[in-house]
Short mmCIF file of C-alpha atoms in Angstrom, two decimals:
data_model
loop_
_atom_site.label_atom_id
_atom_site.label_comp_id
_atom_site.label_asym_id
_atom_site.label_seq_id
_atom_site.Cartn_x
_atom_site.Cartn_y
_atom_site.Cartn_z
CA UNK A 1 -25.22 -2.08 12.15
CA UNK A 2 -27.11 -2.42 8.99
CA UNK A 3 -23.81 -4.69 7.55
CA UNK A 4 -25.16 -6.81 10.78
CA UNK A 5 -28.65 -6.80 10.03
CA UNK A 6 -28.17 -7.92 6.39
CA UNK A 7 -26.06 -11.05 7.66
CA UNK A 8 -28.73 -12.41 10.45
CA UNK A 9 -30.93 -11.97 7.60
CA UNK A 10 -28.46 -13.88 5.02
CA UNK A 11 -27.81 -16.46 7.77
CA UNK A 12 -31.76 -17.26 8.57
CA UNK A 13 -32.62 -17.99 5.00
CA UNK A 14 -29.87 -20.00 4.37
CA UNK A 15 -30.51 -21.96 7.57
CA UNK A 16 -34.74 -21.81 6.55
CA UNK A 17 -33.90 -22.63 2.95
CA UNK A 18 -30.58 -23.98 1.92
CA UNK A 19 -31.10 -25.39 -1.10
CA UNK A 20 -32.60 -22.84 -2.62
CA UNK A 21 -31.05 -19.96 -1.14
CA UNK A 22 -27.05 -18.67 -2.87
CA UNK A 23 -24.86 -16.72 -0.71
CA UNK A 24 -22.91 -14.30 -2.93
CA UNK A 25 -19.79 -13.03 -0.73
CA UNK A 26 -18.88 -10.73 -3.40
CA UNK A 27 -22.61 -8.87 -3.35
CA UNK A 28 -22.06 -8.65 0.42
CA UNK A 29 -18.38 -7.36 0.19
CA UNK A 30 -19.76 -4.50 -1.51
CA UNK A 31 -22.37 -3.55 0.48
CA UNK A 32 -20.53 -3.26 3.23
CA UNK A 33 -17.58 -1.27 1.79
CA UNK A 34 -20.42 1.25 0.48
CA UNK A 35 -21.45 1.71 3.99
CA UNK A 36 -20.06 5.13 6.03
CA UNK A 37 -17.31 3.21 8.29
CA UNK A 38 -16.26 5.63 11.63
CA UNK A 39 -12.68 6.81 9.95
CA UNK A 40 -14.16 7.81 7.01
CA UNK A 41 -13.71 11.45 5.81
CA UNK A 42 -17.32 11.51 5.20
CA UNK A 43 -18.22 10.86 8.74
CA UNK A 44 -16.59 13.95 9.85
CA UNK A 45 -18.11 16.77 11.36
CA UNK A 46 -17.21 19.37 9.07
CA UNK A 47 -20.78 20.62 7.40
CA UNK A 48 -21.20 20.80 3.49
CA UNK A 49 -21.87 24.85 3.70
CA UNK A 50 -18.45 25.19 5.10
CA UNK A 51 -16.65 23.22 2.72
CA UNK A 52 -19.40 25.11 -0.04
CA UNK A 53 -17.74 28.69 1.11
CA UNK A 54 -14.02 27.40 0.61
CA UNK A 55 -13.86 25.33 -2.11
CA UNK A 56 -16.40 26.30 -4.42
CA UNK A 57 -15.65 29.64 -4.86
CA UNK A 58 -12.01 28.78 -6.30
CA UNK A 59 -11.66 27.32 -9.74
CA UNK A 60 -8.02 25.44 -10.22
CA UNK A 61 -7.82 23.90 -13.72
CA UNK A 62 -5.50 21.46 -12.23
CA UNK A 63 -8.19 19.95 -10.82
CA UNK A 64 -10.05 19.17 -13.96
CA UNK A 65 -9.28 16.75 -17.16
CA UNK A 66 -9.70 19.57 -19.20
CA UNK A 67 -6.16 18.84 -21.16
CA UNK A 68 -5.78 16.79 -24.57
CA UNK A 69 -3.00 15.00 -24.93
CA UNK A 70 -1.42 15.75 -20.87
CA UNK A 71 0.17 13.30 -19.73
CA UNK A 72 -1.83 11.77 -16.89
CA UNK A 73 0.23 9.39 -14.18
CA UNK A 74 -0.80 6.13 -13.73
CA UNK A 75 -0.10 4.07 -10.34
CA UNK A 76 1.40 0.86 -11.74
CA UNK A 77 0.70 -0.73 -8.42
CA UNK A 78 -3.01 -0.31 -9.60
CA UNK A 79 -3.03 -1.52 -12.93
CA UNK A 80 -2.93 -5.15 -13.97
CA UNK A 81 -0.53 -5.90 -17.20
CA UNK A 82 -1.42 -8.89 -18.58
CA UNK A 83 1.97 -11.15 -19.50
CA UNK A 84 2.77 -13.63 -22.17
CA UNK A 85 5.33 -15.95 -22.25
CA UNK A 86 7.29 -16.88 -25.81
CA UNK A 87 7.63 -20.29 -24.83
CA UNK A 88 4.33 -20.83 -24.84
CA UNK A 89 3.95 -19.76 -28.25
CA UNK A 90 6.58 -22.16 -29.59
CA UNK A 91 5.42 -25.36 -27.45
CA UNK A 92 1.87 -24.71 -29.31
CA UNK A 93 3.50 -24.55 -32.62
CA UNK A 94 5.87 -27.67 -31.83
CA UNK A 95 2.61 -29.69 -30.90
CA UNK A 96 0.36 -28.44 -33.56
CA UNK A 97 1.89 -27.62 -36.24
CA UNK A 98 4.91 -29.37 -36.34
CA UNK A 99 7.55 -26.95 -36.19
CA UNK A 100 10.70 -26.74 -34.79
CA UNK A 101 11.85 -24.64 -31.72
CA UNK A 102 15.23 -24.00 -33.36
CA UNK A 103 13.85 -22.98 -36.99
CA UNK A 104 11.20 -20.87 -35.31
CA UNK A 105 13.71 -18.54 -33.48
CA UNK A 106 16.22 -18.53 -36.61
CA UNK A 107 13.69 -17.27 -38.81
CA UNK A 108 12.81 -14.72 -36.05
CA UNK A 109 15.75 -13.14 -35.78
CA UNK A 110 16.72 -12.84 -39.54
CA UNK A 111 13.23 -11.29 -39.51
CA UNK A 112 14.11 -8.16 -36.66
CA UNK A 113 17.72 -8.10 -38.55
CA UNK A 114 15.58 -7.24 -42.09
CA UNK A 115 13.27 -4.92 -40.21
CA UNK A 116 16.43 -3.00 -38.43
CA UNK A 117 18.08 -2.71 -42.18
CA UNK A 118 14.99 -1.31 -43.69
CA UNK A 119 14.89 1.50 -40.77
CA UNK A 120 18.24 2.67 -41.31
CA UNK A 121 18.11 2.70 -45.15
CA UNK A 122 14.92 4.58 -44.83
CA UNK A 123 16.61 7.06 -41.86
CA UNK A 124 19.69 7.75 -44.17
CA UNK A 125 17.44 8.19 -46.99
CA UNK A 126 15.56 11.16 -44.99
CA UNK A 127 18.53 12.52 -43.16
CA UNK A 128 20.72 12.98 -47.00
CA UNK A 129 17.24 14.51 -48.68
CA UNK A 130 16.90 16.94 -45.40
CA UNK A 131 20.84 18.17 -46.13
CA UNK A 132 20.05 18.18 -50.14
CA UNK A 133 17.57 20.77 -49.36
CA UNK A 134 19.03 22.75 -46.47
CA UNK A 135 20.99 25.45 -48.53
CA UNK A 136 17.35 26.21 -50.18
CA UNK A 137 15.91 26.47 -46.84
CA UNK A 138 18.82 28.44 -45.75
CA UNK A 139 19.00 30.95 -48.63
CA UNK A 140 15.20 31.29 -48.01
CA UNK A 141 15.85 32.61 -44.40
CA UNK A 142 18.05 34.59 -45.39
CA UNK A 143 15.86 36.46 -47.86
CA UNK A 144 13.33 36.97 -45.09
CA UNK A 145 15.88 38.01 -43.20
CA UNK A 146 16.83 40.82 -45.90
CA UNK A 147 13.04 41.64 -45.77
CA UNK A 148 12.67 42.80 -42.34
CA UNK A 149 15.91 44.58 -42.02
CA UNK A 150 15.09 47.75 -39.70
CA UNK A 151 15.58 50.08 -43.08
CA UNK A 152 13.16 48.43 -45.09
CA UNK A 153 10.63 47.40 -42.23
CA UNK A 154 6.87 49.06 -43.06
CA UNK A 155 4.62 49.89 -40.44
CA UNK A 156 0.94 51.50 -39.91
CA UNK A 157 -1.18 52.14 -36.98
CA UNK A 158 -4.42 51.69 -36.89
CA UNK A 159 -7.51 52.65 -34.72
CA UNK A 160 -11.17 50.62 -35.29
CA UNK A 161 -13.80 52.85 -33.30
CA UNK A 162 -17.44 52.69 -33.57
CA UNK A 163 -20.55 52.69 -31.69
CA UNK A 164 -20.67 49.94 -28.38
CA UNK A 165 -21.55 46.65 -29.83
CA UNK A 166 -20.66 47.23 -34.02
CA UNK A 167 -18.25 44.27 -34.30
CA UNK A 168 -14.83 45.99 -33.28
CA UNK A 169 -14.09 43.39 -31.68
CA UNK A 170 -14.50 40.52 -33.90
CA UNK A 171 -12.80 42.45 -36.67
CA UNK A 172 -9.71 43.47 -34.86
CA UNK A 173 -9.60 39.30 -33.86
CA UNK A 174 -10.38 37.96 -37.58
CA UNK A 175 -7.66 40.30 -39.06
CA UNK A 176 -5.18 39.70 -36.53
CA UNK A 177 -5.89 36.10 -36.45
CA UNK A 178 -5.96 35.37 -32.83
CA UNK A 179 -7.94 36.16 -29.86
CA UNK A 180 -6.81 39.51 -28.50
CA UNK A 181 -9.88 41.40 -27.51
CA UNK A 182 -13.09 39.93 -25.58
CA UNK A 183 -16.03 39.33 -27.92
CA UNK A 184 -20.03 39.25 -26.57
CA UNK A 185 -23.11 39.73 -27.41
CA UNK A 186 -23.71 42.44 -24.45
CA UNK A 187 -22.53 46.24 -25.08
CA UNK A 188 -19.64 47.92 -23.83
CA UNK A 189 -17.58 44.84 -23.76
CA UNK A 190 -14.23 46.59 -24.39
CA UNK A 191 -13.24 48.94 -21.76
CA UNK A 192 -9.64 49.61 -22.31
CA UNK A 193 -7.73 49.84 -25.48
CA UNK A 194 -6.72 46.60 -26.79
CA UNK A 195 -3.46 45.99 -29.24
CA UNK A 196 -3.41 43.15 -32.27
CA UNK A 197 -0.41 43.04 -34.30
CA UNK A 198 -0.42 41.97 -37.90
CA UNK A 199 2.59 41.29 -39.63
CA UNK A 200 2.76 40.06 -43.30
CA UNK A 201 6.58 40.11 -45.20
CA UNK A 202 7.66 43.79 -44.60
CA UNK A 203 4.72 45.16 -42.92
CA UNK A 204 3.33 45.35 -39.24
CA UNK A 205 0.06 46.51 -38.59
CA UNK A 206 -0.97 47.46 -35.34
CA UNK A 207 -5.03 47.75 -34.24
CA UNK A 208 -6.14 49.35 -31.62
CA UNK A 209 -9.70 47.93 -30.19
CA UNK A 210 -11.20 50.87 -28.43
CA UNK A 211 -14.16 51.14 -26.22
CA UNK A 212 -17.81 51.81 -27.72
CA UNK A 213 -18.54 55.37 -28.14
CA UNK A 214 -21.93 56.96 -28.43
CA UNK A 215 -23.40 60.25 -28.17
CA UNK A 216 -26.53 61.90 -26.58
CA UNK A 217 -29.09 62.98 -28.25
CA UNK A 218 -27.89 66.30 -28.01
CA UNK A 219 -24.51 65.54 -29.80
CA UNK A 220 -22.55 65.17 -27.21
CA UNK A 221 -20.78 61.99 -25.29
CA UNK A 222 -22.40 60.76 -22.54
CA UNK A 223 -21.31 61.96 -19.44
CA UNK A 224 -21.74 58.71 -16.94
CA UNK A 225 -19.39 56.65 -19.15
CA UNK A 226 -16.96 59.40 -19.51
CA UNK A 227 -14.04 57.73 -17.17
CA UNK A 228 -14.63 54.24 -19.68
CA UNK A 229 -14.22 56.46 -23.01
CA UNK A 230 -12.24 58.98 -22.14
CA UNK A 231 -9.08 57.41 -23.69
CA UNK A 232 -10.80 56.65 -26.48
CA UNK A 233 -11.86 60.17 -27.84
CA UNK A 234 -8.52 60.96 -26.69
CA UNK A 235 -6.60 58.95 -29.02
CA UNK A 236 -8.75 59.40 -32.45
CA UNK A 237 -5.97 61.61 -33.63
CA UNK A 238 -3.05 59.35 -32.74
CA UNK A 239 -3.82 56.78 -35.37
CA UNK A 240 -2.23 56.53 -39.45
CA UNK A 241 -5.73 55.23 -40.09
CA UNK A 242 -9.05 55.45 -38.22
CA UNK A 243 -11.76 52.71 -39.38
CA UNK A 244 -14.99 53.99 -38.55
CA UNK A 245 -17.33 50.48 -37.82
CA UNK A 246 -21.14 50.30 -37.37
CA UNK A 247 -23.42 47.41 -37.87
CA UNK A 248 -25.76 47.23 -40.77
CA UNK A 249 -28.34 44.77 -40.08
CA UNK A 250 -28.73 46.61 -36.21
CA UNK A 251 -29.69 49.68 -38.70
CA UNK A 252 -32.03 48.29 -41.09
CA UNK A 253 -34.18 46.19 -38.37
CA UNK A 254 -33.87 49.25 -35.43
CA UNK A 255 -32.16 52.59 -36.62
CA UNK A 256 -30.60 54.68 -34.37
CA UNK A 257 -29.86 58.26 -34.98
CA UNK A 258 -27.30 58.41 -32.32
CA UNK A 259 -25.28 55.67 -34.50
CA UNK A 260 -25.67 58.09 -37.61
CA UNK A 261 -24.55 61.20 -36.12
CA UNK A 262 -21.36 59.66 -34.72
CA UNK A 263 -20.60 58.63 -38.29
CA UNK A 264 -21.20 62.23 -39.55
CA UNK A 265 -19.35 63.54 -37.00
CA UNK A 266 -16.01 61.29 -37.28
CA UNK A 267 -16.34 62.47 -41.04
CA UNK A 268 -16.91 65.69 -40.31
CA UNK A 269 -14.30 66.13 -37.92
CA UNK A 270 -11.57 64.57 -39.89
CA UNK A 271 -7.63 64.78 -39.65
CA UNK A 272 -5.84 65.83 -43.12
CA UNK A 273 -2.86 64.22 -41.53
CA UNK A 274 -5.43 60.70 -41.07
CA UNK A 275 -7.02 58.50 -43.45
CA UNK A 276 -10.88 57.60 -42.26
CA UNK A 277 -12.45 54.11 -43.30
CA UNK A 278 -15.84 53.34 -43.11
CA UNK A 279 -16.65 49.62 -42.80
CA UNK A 280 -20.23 48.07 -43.14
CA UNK A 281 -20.18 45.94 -40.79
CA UNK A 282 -22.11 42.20 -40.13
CA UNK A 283 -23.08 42.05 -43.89
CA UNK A 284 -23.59 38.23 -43.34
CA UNK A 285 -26.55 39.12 -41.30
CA UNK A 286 -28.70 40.63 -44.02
CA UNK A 287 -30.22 37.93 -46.61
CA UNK A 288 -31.53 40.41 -49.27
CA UNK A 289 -28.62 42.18 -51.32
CA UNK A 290 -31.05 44.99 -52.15
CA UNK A 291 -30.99 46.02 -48.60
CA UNK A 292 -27.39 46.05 -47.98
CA UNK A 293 -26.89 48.14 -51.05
CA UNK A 294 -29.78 50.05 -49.50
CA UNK A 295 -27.29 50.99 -46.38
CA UNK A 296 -24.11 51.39 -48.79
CA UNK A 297 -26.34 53.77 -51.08
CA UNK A 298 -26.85 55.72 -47.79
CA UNK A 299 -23.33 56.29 -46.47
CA UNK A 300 -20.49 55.77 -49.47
CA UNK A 301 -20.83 59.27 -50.38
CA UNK A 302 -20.29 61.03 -46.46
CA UNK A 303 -17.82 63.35 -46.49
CA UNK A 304 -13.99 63.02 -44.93
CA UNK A 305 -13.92 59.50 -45.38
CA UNK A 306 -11.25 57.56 -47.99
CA UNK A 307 -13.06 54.21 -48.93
CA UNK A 308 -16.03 52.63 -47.89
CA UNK A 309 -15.99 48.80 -46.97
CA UNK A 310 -18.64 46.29 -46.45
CA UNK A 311 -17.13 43.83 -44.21
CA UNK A 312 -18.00 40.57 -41.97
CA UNK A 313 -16.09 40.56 -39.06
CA UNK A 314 -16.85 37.27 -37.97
CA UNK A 315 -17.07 35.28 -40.99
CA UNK A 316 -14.64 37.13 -42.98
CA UNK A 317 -16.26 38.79 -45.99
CA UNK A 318 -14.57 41.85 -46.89
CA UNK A 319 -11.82 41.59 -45.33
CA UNK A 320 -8.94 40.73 -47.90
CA UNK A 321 -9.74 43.86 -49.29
CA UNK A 322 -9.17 45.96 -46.43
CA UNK A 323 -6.04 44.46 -45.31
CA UNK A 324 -4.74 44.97 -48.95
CA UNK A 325 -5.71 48.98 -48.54
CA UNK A 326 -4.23 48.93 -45.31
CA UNK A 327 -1.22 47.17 -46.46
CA UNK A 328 -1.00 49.62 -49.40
CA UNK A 329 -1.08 52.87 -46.46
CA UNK A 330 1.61 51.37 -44.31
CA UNK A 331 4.91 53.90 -44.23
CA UNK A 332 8.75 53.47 -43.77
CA UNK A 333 9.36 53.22 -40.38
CA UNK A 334 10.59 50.66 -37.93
CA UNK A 335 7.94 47.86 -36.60
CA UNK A 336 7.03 48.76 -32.82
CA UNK A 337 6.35 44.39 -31.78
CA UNK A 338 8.31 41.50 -31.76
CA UNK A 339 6.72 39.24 -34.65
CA UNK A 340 7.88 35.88 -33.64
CA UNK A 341 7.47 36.60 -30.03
CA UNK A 342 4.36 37.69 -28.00
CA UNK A 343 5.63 39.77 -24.84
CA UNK A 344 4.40 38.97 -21.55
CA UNK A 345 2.25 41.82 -21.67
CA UNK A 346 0.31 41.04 -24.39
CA UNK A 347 -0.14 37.55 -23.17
CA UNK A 348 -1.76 38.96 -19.82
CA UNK A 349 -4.04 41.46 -21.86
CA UNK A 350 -5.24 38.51 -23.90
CA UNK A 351 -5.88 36.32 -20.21
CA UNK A 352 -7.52 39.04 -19.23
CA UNK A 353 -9.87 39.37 -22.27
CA UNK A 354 -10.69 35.47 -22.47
CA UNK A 355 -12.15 35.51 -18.99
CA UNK A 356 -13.88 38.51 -19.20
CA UNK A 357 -15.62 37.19 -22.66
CA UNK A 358 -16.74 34.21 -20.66
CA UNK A 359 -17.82 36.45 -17.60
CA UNK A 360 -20.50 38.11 -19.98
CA UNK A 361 -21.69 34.98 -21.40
CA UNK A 362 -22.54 33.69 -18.13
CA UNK A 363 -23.03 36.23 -15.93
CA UNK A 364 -26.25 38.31 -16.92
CA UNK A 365 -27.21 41.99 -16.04
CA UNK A 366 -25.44 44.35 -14.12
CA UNK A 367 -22.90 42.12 -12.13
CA UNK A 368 -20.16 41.46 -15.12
CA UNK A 369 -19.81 45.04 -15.10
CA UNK A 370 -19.28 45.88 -11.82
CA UNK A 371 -16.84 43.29 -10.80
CA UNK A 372 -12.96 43.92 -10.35
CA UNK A 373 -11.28 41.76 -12.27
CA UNK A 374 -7.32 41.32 -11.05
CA UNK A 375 -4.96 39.57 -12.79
CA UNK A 376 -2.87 38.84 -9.15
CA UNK A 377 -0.39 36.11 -10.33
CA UNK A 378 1.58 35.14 -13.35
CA UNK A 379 4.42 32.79 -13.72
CA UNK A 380 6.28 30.66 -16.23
CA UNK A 381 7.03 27.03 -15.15
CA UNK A 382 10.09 24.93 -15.80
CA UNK A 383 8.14 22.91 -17.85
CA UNK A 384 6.88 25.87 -20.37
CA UNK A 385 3.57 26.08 -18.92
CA UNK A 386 2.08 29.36 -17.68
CA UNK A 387 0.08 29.52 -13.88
CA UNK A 388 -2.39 32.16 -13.98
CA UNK A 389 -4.48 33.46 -11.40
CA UNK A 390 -7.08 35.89 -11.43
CA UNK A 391 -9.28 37.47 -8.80
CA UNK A 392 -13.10 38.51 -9.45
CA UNK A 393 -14.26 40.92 -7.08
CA UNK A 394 -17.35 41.28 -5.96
CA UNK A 395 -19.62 44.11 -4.00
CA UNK A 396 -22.12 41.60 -2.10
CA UNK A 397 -22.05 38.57 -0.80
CA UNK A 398 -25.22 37.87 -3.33
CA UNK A 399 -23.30 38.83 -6.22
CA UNK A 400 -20.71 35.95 -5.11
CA UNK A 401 -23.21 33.36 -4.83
CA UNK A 402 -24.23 33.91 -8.73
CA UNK A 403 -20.77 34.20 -9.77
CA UNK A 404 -20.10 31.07 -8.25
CA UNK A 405 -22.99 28.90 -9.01
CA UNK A 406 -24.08 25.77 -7.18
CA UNK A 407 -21.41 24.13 -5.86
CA UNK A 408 -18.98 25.66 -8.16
CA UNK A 409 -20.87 25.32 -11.40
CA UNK A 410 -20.78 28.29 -12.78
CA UNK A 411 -17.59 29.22 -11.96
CA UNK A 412 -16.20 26.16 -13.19
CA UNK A 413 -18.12 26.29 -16.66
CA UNK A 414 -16.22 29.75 -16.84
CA UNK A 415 -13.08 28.50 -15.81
CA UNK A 416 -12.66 25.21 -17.87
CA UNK A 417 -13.92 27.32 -21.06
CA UNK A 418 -11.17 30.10 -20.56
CA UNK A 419 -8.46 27.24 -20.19
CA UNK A 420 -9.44 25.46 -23.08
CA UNK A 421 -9.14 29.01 -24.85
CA UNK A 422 -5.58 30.04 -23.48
CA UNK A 423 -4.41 27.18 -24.30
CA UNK A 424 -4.92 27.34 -27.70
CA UNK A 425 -3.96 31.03 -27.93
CA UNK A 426 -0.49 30.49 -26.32
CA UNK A 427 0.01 26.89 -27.74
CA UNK A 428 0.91 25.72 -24.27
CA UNK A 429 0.06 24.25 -21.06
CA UNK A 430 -2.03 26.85 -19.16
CA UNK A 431 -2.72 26.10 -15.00
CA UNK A 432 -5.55 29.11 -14.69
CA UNK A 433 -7.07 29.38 -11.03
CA UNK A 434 -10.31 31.95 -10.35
CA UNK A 435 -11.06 33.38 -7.09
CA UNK A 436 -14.32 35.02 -6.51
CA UNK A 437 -14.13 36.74 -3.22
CA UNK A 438 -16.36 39.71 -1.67
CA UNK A 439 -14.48 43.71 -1.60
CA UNK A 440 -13.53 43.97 2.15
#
């Protein structure tokens, strides 16, 4: 009706005015195609809360561009290739310039025939340098091969514990090199045990990112967040080495005795069969040096502990040094992971952490914590990439609605960033889908 209106309208002024008044077919074509025709899918009478409650809630990274370098399909009925005849070319030269037809195409041809001669002179050229140097490559492999025989393979275990938010996390990631354990800003980000494998010529190192621990003021562990830590005071013992991590600048600005005491008591309590570490951690967070040799003044002399080591976790100061001390404990035994392969179990750990980093970045308060995160789906493709889909769980329907955001948007942000992150983990395609649904 309103297409209607619009062309009485167009049609009186041109009848009132014609000489004055254009008629622009192309201004009207659009506005009519903008307008809501009867088949439309927008005209139908499913309402926008419905389709709200069952798509929103569902992140599918297929549906975003958030790949670089995928290849996207074209419809070459769509596009419009523009074409140019040679002909043309050599008609314009004939007529301008003179030249002729004949010479033109000669000199053309002697030109590809040059161009195909350089190429293979050049490809020969690589191909005899690449077999020159093949029996250096080879005798190279098979030194490194030697190296990591099972009777010469090194190995060392080691467990980084500390009080919740010290920088376990970022330590265990810088040393391994790769993202294995959720980082955040919030406490008690860790709740399971997460494995990082290091391996360097002859040596493996294994970490083992536990949970935070803290006591009571009395001493003692906290009761309430017994089930969360329960492994991890468990396994203090199981370790070659334990590295015992709290953060530095958290203790100059706001000192906690709690923090303190579970340093004493890790020393106190100490394993002859166990080497104990102490690392100073977040150093790059205090400007003055006189107050971080303030804290090292404080606690290099505790008792039960090897070495003392002032360390940066996230930007990396420190660290040579302690791999080289760790590298230096490692004994004779076989390695206990795969170097050139990360198993499928690792690989869903490390899914697992990435989306439960970006949950806490998010999400706020309580409701990262008390969601059940399910990792329901995994599969390999024939193409190499990996589909992934995890459920978040939620207790109320009001807890849903934040997770999921308006119309998707928070949900998404979270979904697109954790792609973007596997992929560059596993160095593949990664298809990750998140469904937030309510406990039944």
């Amino acid at each position: 009706m309103k297409a209607l209106r619009v062309l009485r309208t167009l049609n009186s002024s041109l009848s009132s005015n014609p000489s004055k008044t254009h008629f622009n077919s192309t201004i009207f074509l659009r506005f009519y195609s903008a307008q809501p025709q009867e088949d439309h899918p927008t005209s139908t009478g499913i309402s926008s809360s419905e389709e709200e409650d069952t798509s929103s809630s569902v992140f599918d990274s297929s549906q975003y561009d958030v790949g670089v370098g995928l290849n996207n399909d074209v419809n070459s009925e769509s596009s419009v290739s523009s074409t140019w005849d040679e002909k043309y070319r050599e008609r314009v030269k004939t007529k301008v310039f003179g030249e002729d037809p004949s010479e033109i195409k000669s000199s053309r041809i002697l030109i590809k025939e040059e161009e195909k001669r350089r190429r293979a002179a050049l490809l020969a050229r690589t191909l005899l340098e690449a077999a020159l140097d093949r029996p250096d490559e080879e005798g190279d492999e098979d030194k490194e091969d030697e190296l990591v025989k099972e009777e010469d393979q090194m190995s060392l275990s080691v467990g980084i514990i500390g009080a919740p938010n010290a920088g376990k996390s970022s330590l265990t990631n810088y040393m391994v090199g790769t993202k294995v354990s959720a980082v955040s800003r919030k406490t008690n980000t860790t709740t399971h045990e997460v494995l990082g494998v290091m391996t360097k010529g002859k040596t493996q190192i294994c970490f083992f990112d536990t949970p935070g621990l803290m006591l009571k003021k009395s001493g003692f562990p906290y009761k309430d967040i017994k089930a969360r830590i329960e492994s991890a005071w468990r396994s203090i013992d199981l370790y070659d080495v334990l590295i015992v991590i709290f953060d530095a600048h958290r203790h100059l600005i706001k000192p906690d005795s709690r923090v303190v005491r579970l340093i004493e008591r890790m020393g106190s309590e100490a394993n002859p069969n166990q080497k104990r570490l102490l690392c100073i951690n977040k150093v790059d967070l205090i400007e003055k040096k006189k107050d971080l040799l303030k804290v090292v003044e404080e606690f290099k002399d505790l008792p039960g502990y090897e070495r003392c080591f002032t360390v940066s976790g996230l930007k990396g100061a420190g660290v040579k040094d302690l791999t080289k001390y760790l590298m230096e404990q490692s004994v004779k035994r076989p390695w206990d992971e795969d170097p050139f392969v990360m198993s499928e179990e690792v690989m869903k750990n490390i899914s697992m952490e990435v989306v439960r980093e970006k949950l806490l970045h998010y999400i706020h308060q309580e409701i990262p914590y008390g969601i059940d995160h399910r990792l329901m789906d995994w599969k390999e493709l024939r193409d190499g990439s990996l589909r992934i889909e995890h459920h978040l769980i939620t207790h109320k329907i009001s807890q849903r609605k934040i997770l999921v955001g308006k119309n998707g948007s928070k949900i998404g942000r979270i979904g697109i960033e954790a792609n973007e992150e596997l992929r560059t983990i596993f160095k593949r395609n990664v298809h990750l889908m998140l469904m937030v649904r309510v406990k039944s």
